[in-house]
XYZ file of C-alpha atoms in Angstrom:
432
model
C 89.803 6.857 -109.401
C 91.550 10.252 -109.026
C 94.513 10.656 -106.680
C 92.876 13.123 -104.313
C 89.841 10.853 -103.825
C 92.146 7.948 -103.084
C 94.060 10.132 -100.602
C 90.853 11.119 -98.796
C 89.814 7.472 -98.634
C 93.194 6.434 -97.173
C 93.048 9.265 -94.639
C 89.569 8.253 -93.506
C 90.500 4.552 -93.329
C 93.663 5.318 -91.344
C 91.729 7.476 -88.894
C 89.230 4.659 -88.310
C 92.081 2.167 -87.777
C 93.852 4.343 -85.221
C 90.703 5.250 -83.284
C 89.498 1.647 -83.139
C 93.007 0.534 -82.118
C 93.111 3.037 -79.245
C 89.671 1.962 -78.040
C 90.731 -1.688 -78.307
C 93.708 -1.019 -76.047
C 91.411 0.584 -73.496
C 89.040 -2.386 -73.766
C 91.616 -5.170 -73.473
C 94.094 -3.607 -71.051
C 91.367 -1.945 -68.938
C 93.089 1.445 -68.859
C 91.381 4.792 -68.409
C 88.794 5.541 -71.077
C 90.218 7.784 -73.846
C 89.134 11.406 -73.533
C 88.519 13.982 -76.228
C 92.130 15.178 -76.234
C 93.427 11.624 -76.686
C 91.015 10.947 -79.520
C 91.883 14.261 -81.187
C 95.608 13.480 -80.932
C 94.996 10.017 -82.376
C 93.099 11.492 -85.340
C 95.789 14.103 -86.013
C 98.520 11.464 -85.959
C 96.536 9.178 -88.254
C 96.049 11.955 -90.801
C 99.746 12.873 -90.734
C 100.943 9.258 -91.026
C 98.617 8.325 -93.883
C 99.381 11.542 -95.756
C 103.106 10.801 -95.578
C 102.627 7.163 -96.614
C 100.446 8.157 -99.582
C 102.667 10.978 -100.848
C 105.882 8.973 -100.455
C 104.201 5.857 -101.946
C 105.334 3.709 -99.015
C 104.135 0.077 -98.628
C 101.318 -0.774 -96.194
C 103.806 -2.337 -93.781
C 105.247 1.111 -93.000
C 101.776 2.506 -92.504
C 100.918 -0.288 -90.055
C 104.189 0.134 -88.144
C 103.815 3.909 -87.800
C 100.172 3.612 -86.739
C 101.113 1.015 -84.124
C 103.743 3.307 -82.627
C 101.308 6.240 -82.590
C 98.510 4.211 -80.941
C 100.921 3.020 -78.246
C 102.226 6.542 -77.622
C 98.687 7.894 -77.238
C 97.746 5.050 -74.878
C 100.883 5.323 -72.728
C 101.064 9.111 -72.466
C 97.397 9.882 -71.912
C 95.915 6.619 -70.621
C 98.813 5.248 -68.490
C 98.837 1.897 -70.305
C 101.621 -0.676 -70.001
C 104.158 -0.115 -72.801
C 104.986 -3.736 -73.586
C 101.408 -4.985 -73.577
C 100.260 -1.940 -75.565
C 102.920 -2.599 -78.198
C 102.003 -6.280 -78.330
C 98.289 -5.577 -78.763
C 98.981 -2.767 -81.248
C 101.084 -4.992 -83.518
C 98.531 -7.803 -83.328
C 95.717 -5.357 -84.109
C 97.373 -3.782 -87.166
C 98.319 -7.156 -88.658
C 94.795 -8.455 -88.063
C 93.141 -5.407 -89.655
C 95.282 -5.492 -92.822
C 94.898 -9.284 -93.031
C 91.107 -9.141 -92.882
C 91.005 -6.159 -95.240
C 92.882 -8.311 -97.760
C 90.646 -11.316 -97.082
C 87.506 -9.221 -97.430
C 88.628 -7.894 -100.808
C 89.661 -11.376 -101.945
C 86.344 -12.833 -100.802
C 84.419 -10.182 -102.755
C 86.630 -10.880 -105.774
C 85.847 -14.588 -105.611
C 82.147 -13.895 -105.206
C 81.930 -11.568 -108.218
C 84.789 -13.068 -110.226
C 86.806 -9.835 -110.396
C 90.307 -8.986 -109.187
C 89.354 -5.265 -108.987
C 88.188 -5.790 -105.396
C 91.843 -6.295 -104.389
C 92.885 -3.000 -105.980
C 92.182 0.022 -103.774
C 92.520 2.290 -106.797
C 89.277 1.019 -108.319
C 85.677 1.694 -107.332
C 85.191 -2.007 -106.553
C 88.291 -1.953 -104.346
C 87.051 1.118 -102.473
C 83.654 -0.510 -101.999
C 85.327 -3.555 -100.439
C 87.494 -1.354 -98.202
C 84.607 0.636 -96.785
C 82.332 -2.325 -96.337
C 85.139 -3.850 -94.277
C 85.704 -0.728 -92.142
C 81.982 -0.331 -91.630
C 81.918 -3.894 -90.270
C 84.948 -3.114 -88.073
C 83.233 -0.096 -86.513
C 80.073 -2.123 -85.894
C 82.110 -4.917 -84.273
C 83.799 -2.516 -81.868
C 80.456 -0.926 -81.003
C 79.100 -4.393 -80.204
C 82.124 -5.215 -78.026
C 81.771 -2.018 -76.021
C 78.139 -2.797 -75.427
C 79.280 -6.149 -73.987
C 81.976 -5.229 -71.454
C 82.277 -8.839 -70.289
C 83.896 -9.674 -73.632
C 87.292 -8.980 -72.021
C 87.217 -12.428 -70.398
C 86.829 -15.921 -71.835
C 84.237 -14.754 -74.370
C 86.724 -12.277 -75.780
C 89.411 -14.973 -75.975
C 87.088 -17.346 -77.828
C 86.077 -14.592 -80.250
C 89.693 -13.596 -80.962
C 90.750 -17.250 -81.323
C 87.900 -17.915 -83.743
C 88.821 -14.870 -85.841
C 92.504 -15.903 -85.920
C 91.764 -19.500 -86.953
C 89.238 -18.313 -89.542
C 91.844 -15.948 -90.986
C 94.438 -18.720 -91.311
C 91.924 -21.074 -92.954
C 90.783 -18.313 -95.319
C 94.349 -17.639 -96.511
C 94.961 -21.353 -97.050
C 91.705 -21.563 -99.026
C 92.799 -18.641 -101.231
C 95.998 -20.481 -102.134
C 93.899 -23.332 -103.610
C 91.551 -21.216 -105.789
C 92.022 -20.441 -109.484
C 89.601 -17.541 -109.977
C 91.902 -14.719 -108.820
C 95.503 -14.436 -109.858
C 97.157 -13.702 -106.510
C 100.953 -13.814 -106.324
C 102.384 -16.736 -104.432
C 104.717 -14.511 -102.407
C 101.760 -12.434 -101.238
C 99.838 -15.524 -100.153
C 102.883 -16.915 -98.349
C 103.313 -13.632 -96.488
C 99.670 -13.544 -95.377
C 99.817 -17.230 -94.381
C 102.765 -16.516 -92.090
C 101.119 -13.408 -90.651
C 97.851 -15.279 -90.073
C 99.785 -17.911 -88.111
C 101.499 -15.127 -86.131
C 98.110 -13.622 -85.275
C 96.824 -16.995 -84.059
C 99.876 -17.492 -81.834
C 99.601 -13.905 -80.574
C 96.093 -14.566 -79.309
C 97.359 -17.563 -77.343
C 100.294 -15.609 -75.926
C 98.066 -12.697 -74.888
C 95.584 -15.050 -73.200
C 98.398 -16.832 -71.343
C 99.758 -13.495 -70.165
C 96.337 -12.401 -68.928
C 95.888 -15.699 -67.069
C 99.291 -15.215 -65.449
C 98.384 -11.665 -64.387
C 95.065 -12.862 -62.940
C 96.790 -15.601 -60.937
C 99.389 -13.111 -59.728
C 96.649 -10.682 -58.708
C 94.763 -13.456 -56.900
C 97.917 -14.411 -54.996
C 98.429 -10.775 -53.967
C 94.782 -10.588 -52.939
C 95.135 -13.648 -50.728
C 98.246 -12.121 -49.195
C 96.332 -8.944 -48.374
C 93.576 -10.954 -46.708
C 96.142 -12.899 -44.686
C 97.774 -9.623 -43.655
C 94.412 -8.271 -42.501
C 93.706 -11.361 -40.403
C 97.203 -11.334 -38.931
C 96.896 -7.654 -38.064
C 93.660 -8.214 -36.160
C 94.640 -11.481 -34.488
C 96.221 -9.946 -31.394
C 93.342 -7.487 -30.917
C 90.851 -10.329 -31.162
C 92.752 -12.320 -28.546
C 92.793 -9.353 -26.177
C 89.045 -8.808 -26.593
C 88.232 -12.411 -25.763
C 90.745 -12.428 -22.889
C 88.883 -9.537 -21.254
C 85.543 -11.279 -21.642
C 86.915 -14.591 -20.353
C 88.433 -12.917 -17.298
C 85.155 -11.143 -16.542
C 83.119 -14.336 -16.528
C 85.846 -16.279 -14.727
C 85.857 -13.789 -11.851
C 82.068 -13.490 -11.743
C 81.656 -15.735 -8.663
C 84.338 -13.726 -6.832
C 82.449 -10.513 -7.562
C 79.251 -12.054 -6.203
C 81.065 -13.005 -3.035
C 82.354 -9.455 -2.516
C 78.902 -7.971 -3.125
C 77.320 -10.449 -0.658
C 79.833 -9.502 2.035
C 79.241 -5.776 1.515
C 75.467 -6.184 1.653
C 75.626 -8.406 4.767
C 77.500 -5.586 6.502
C 74.992 -3.030 5.214
C 77.680 -1.103 3.322
C 75.296 0.058 0.648
C 77.380 2.964 -0.616
C 80.442 0.757 -1.085
C 78.242 -1.833 -2.825
C 76.971 0.751 -5.341
C 80.510 1.939 -5.997
C 81.668 -1.627 -6.597
C 78.752 -2.287 -8.966
C 79.579 0.862 -10.902
C 83.107 -0.421 -11.410
C 81.749 -3.678 -12.802
C 79.162 -1.939 -14.973
C 81.581 -0.556 -17.620
C 82.768 -3.839 -19.209
C 79.295 -5.334 -18.890
C 77.777 -2.306 -20.659
C 80.339 -2.617 -23.463
C 79.382 -6.265 -23.925
C 75.677 -5.400 -23.902
C 76.202 -2.845 -26.688
C 78.183 -5.296 -28.788
C 76.710 -7.038 -31.822
C 76.581 -10.775 -31.326
C 75.815 -12.920 -34.357
C 77.233 -16.250 -33.309
C 80.108 -15.894 -35.786
C 83.301 -14.739 -34.079
C 84.731 -13.094 -37.200
C 81.588 -11.049 -37.829
C 81.266 -10.122 -34.146
C 84.812 -8.919 -33.891
C 84.853 -6.970 -37.143
C 81.617 -5.105 -36.514
C 82.465 -4.184 -32.945
C 86.024 -3.192 -33.790
C 84.727 -0.885 -36.547
C 82.100 0.510 -34.137
C 84.882 1.429 -31.743
C 86.815 3.165 -34.530
C 83.665 4.986 -35.644
C 83.030 6.227 -32.103
C 86.587 7.505 -31.854
C 86.069 9.498 -35.070
C 82.709 10.871 -34.017
C 80.822 8.705 -36.509
C 77.509 7.089 -35.633
C 77.554 3.447 -36.761
C 74.241 1.601 -36.656
C 74.193 -2.163 -37.189
C 71.276 -4.516 -37.816
C 72.649 -7.992 -38.255
C 71.001 -11.320 -39.001
C 73.755 -13.693 -40.061
C 73.152 -17.427 -40.669
C 75.213 -19.803 -38.586
C 77.165 -22.823 -39.853
C 77.601 -21.838 -43.499
C 80.263 -22.559 -46.094
C 81.302 -18.883 -46.215
C 84.924 -18.785 -45.059
C 85.880 -16.360 -42.327
C 88.710 -14.903 -44.444
C 86.306 -14.059 -47.286
C 83.752 -12.542 -44.922
C 86.545 -10.578 -43.277
C 87.644 -9.232 -46.665
C 84.127 -8.073 -47.561
C 83.088 -6.558 -44.229
C 86.504 -5.129 -43.420
C 86.919 -3.322 -46.735
C 83.303 -2.123 -46.876
C 83.430 -0.645 -43.399
C 86.935 0.789 -43.864
C 85.790 2.626 -46.990
C 82.652 3.832 -45.222
C 84.645 5.056 -42.210
C 87.005 7.016 -44.415
C 84.208 8.609 -46.460
C 82.031 9.466 -43.453
C 85.032 10.807 -41.569
C 85.511 13.475 -44.255
C 82.068 14.984 -43.621
C 82.484 18.428 -42.089
C 79.429 18.375 -39.781
C 79.887 15.756 -37.004
C 76.143 15.130 -36.664
C 75.980 14.129 -40.347
C 78.663 11.449 -40.062
C 76.665 8.244 -40.353
C 77.174 4.598 -41.297
C 74.366 2.035 -41.460
C 75.258 -1.645 -41.705
C 72.545 -4.162 -42.515
C 73.095 -7.905 -42.884
C 70.125 -10.071 -43.820
C 69.657 -13.628 -45.016
C 67.158 -14.127 -47.817
C 66.644 -17.787 -48.649
C 70.186 -19.060 -49.424
C 71.653 -15.604 -49.864
C 73.409 -13.251 -47.439
C 72.813 -9.585 -48.285
C 75.302 -7.091 -46.834
C 74.364 -3.422 -47.235
C 76.520 -0.520 -46.091
C 75.244 3.059 -46.355
C 77.388 6.034 -45.406
C 77.402 9.798 -45.692
C 80.169 11.372 -47.751
C 81.688 14.760 -48.527
C 83.584 14.076 -51.783
C 81.550 12.428 -54.590
C 82.960 9.064 -55.733
C 84.856 8.843 -59.014
C 83.609 6.344 -61.575
C 85.256 4.984 -64.703
C 82.612 3.599 -66.996
C 80.468 1.504 -64.672
C 83.271 0.869 -62.173
C 84.293 2.789 -59.071
C 87.793 4.180 -59.038
C 89.836 4.886 -55.920
C 90.728 8.549 -55.371
C 93.678 7.829 -53.108
C 97.129 8.767 -54.350
C 98.647 5.316 -53.669
C 95.909 3.650 -55.680
C 98.115 0.667 -56.410
C 97.553 -0.404 -52.790
C 94.041 0.828 -52.039
C 92.624 -0.614 -55.259
C 92.937 -4.045 -53.654
C 89.990 -3.303 -51.334
C 87.536 -3.034 -54.223
C 89.037 -6.071 -55.943
C 88.910 -8.082 -52.726
C 85.178 -7.439 -52.291
C 84.469 -8.302 -55.931
C 86.545 -11.499 -55.790
C 84.767 -12.729 -52.641
C 81.333 -12.000 -54.126
C 82.125 -13.886 -57.339
C 83.463 -16.813 -55.313
C 80.024 -17.287 -53.738
C 78.029 -16.591 -56.943
C 77.132 -13.122 -55.732
C 77.564 -9.574 -56.950
C 78.521 -6.058 -55.855
C 76.241 -3.096 -56.586
C 76.896 0.558 -55.781
C 74.750 3.673 -55.967
C 74.668 7.104 -54.410
C 72.503 10.176 -53.965
C 73.536 13.686 -52.972
C 74.220 12.607 -49.389
C 74.358 8.813 -49.062
C 76.598 6.242 -50.747
C 75.267 2.683 -50.797
C 77.051 -0.623 -51.430
C 75.179 -3.936 -51.544
C 77.062 -7.240 -51.617
C 75.303 -10.590 -52.037
C 76.895 -13.931 -51.123
C 75.286 -17.277 -51.817
C 75.772 -19.905 -49.104
C 75.082 -23.500 -48.187
C 74.451 -24.897 -44.737
C 77.226 -26.952 -43.107
C 76.362 -29.839 -40.804
C 77.844 -29.687 -37.291
C 78.467 -32.504 -34.851
């Protein structure tokens, strides 16, 4: 095969490696999706690196190292990825790709009884290379169609590929069809073992990050409950005092009426009417946490000139913890209050809260008007606040609570109304 054809093949293969590597970083580290500029920069770097490696006749290890550095630079500069984790994933990815490219060529050589499949300078070698990269592109397409592969499914898939790679290299060392140098097999055996350990290390790191995030989430929920504790006590103190003094008020009214002081009686009743009216307008569900949250948010909405309508039917005596319900309702209504508060026309500031029980499921729906359209990243909502490291916890808190009760979170919006629906499964709890 002529040199220029081999150069074009190496350039195309390098471009595929770099692009797939960048997309893999986005997929595993859940960074921002690469844009056109990032992809163009990745392609340009891949072409430059592979041209230099080909012209200087450098070994593949230099090509892999340079591509790793370039992938990490593209991910960190444009996608705000973590440097250490990006470097770790990049090294693992490059080793894995070159390992399986070697194994694919060796497997084809064993199948057809020819060592030409291990030589990229032959037609058979090029056929093996491009069959492999075609399979790599298809695999990444499949993974991106299955976004849930970032969890345990992804770990099982990566573990299976790593173990299969190690077993394949060991099998090659026992065959007699292809004359593969012992040093080469030893090197790939060591690298296959490194890949397998890397998968375990990456999974352990992800588990640690998830546990750390869960601990921070619990701390945020505790902070929310602590913040509202004093307000809740004051609200119930007012109500308790009102009912405690009720018989005294009746006595005063009786005395005024017996003396035919009707004007003073009406004035006294007007003074008592304000707290009673506030209680009558309150939403009472039988659950203190729900009652407090809804009415506290209604008071905030009124202060901001926002109309908050609530239709609530909440089941009593369930296994849904107050802290989890507080996290869901509090964050949903806080987000709705902020979005509706940005609407320029006061009469268009609206929030509708609906809570319904359907069989063994609680459905919480919040609809609100908005001025600024929400920002999405893939299928996920993204906070638009500058300190997104803090405000991102609200979305995560809602999602975590929904998953805890085998539920889900769904969002949608039209030109004027944003809608969030949260479902929580529940079980009845016996009371004495």
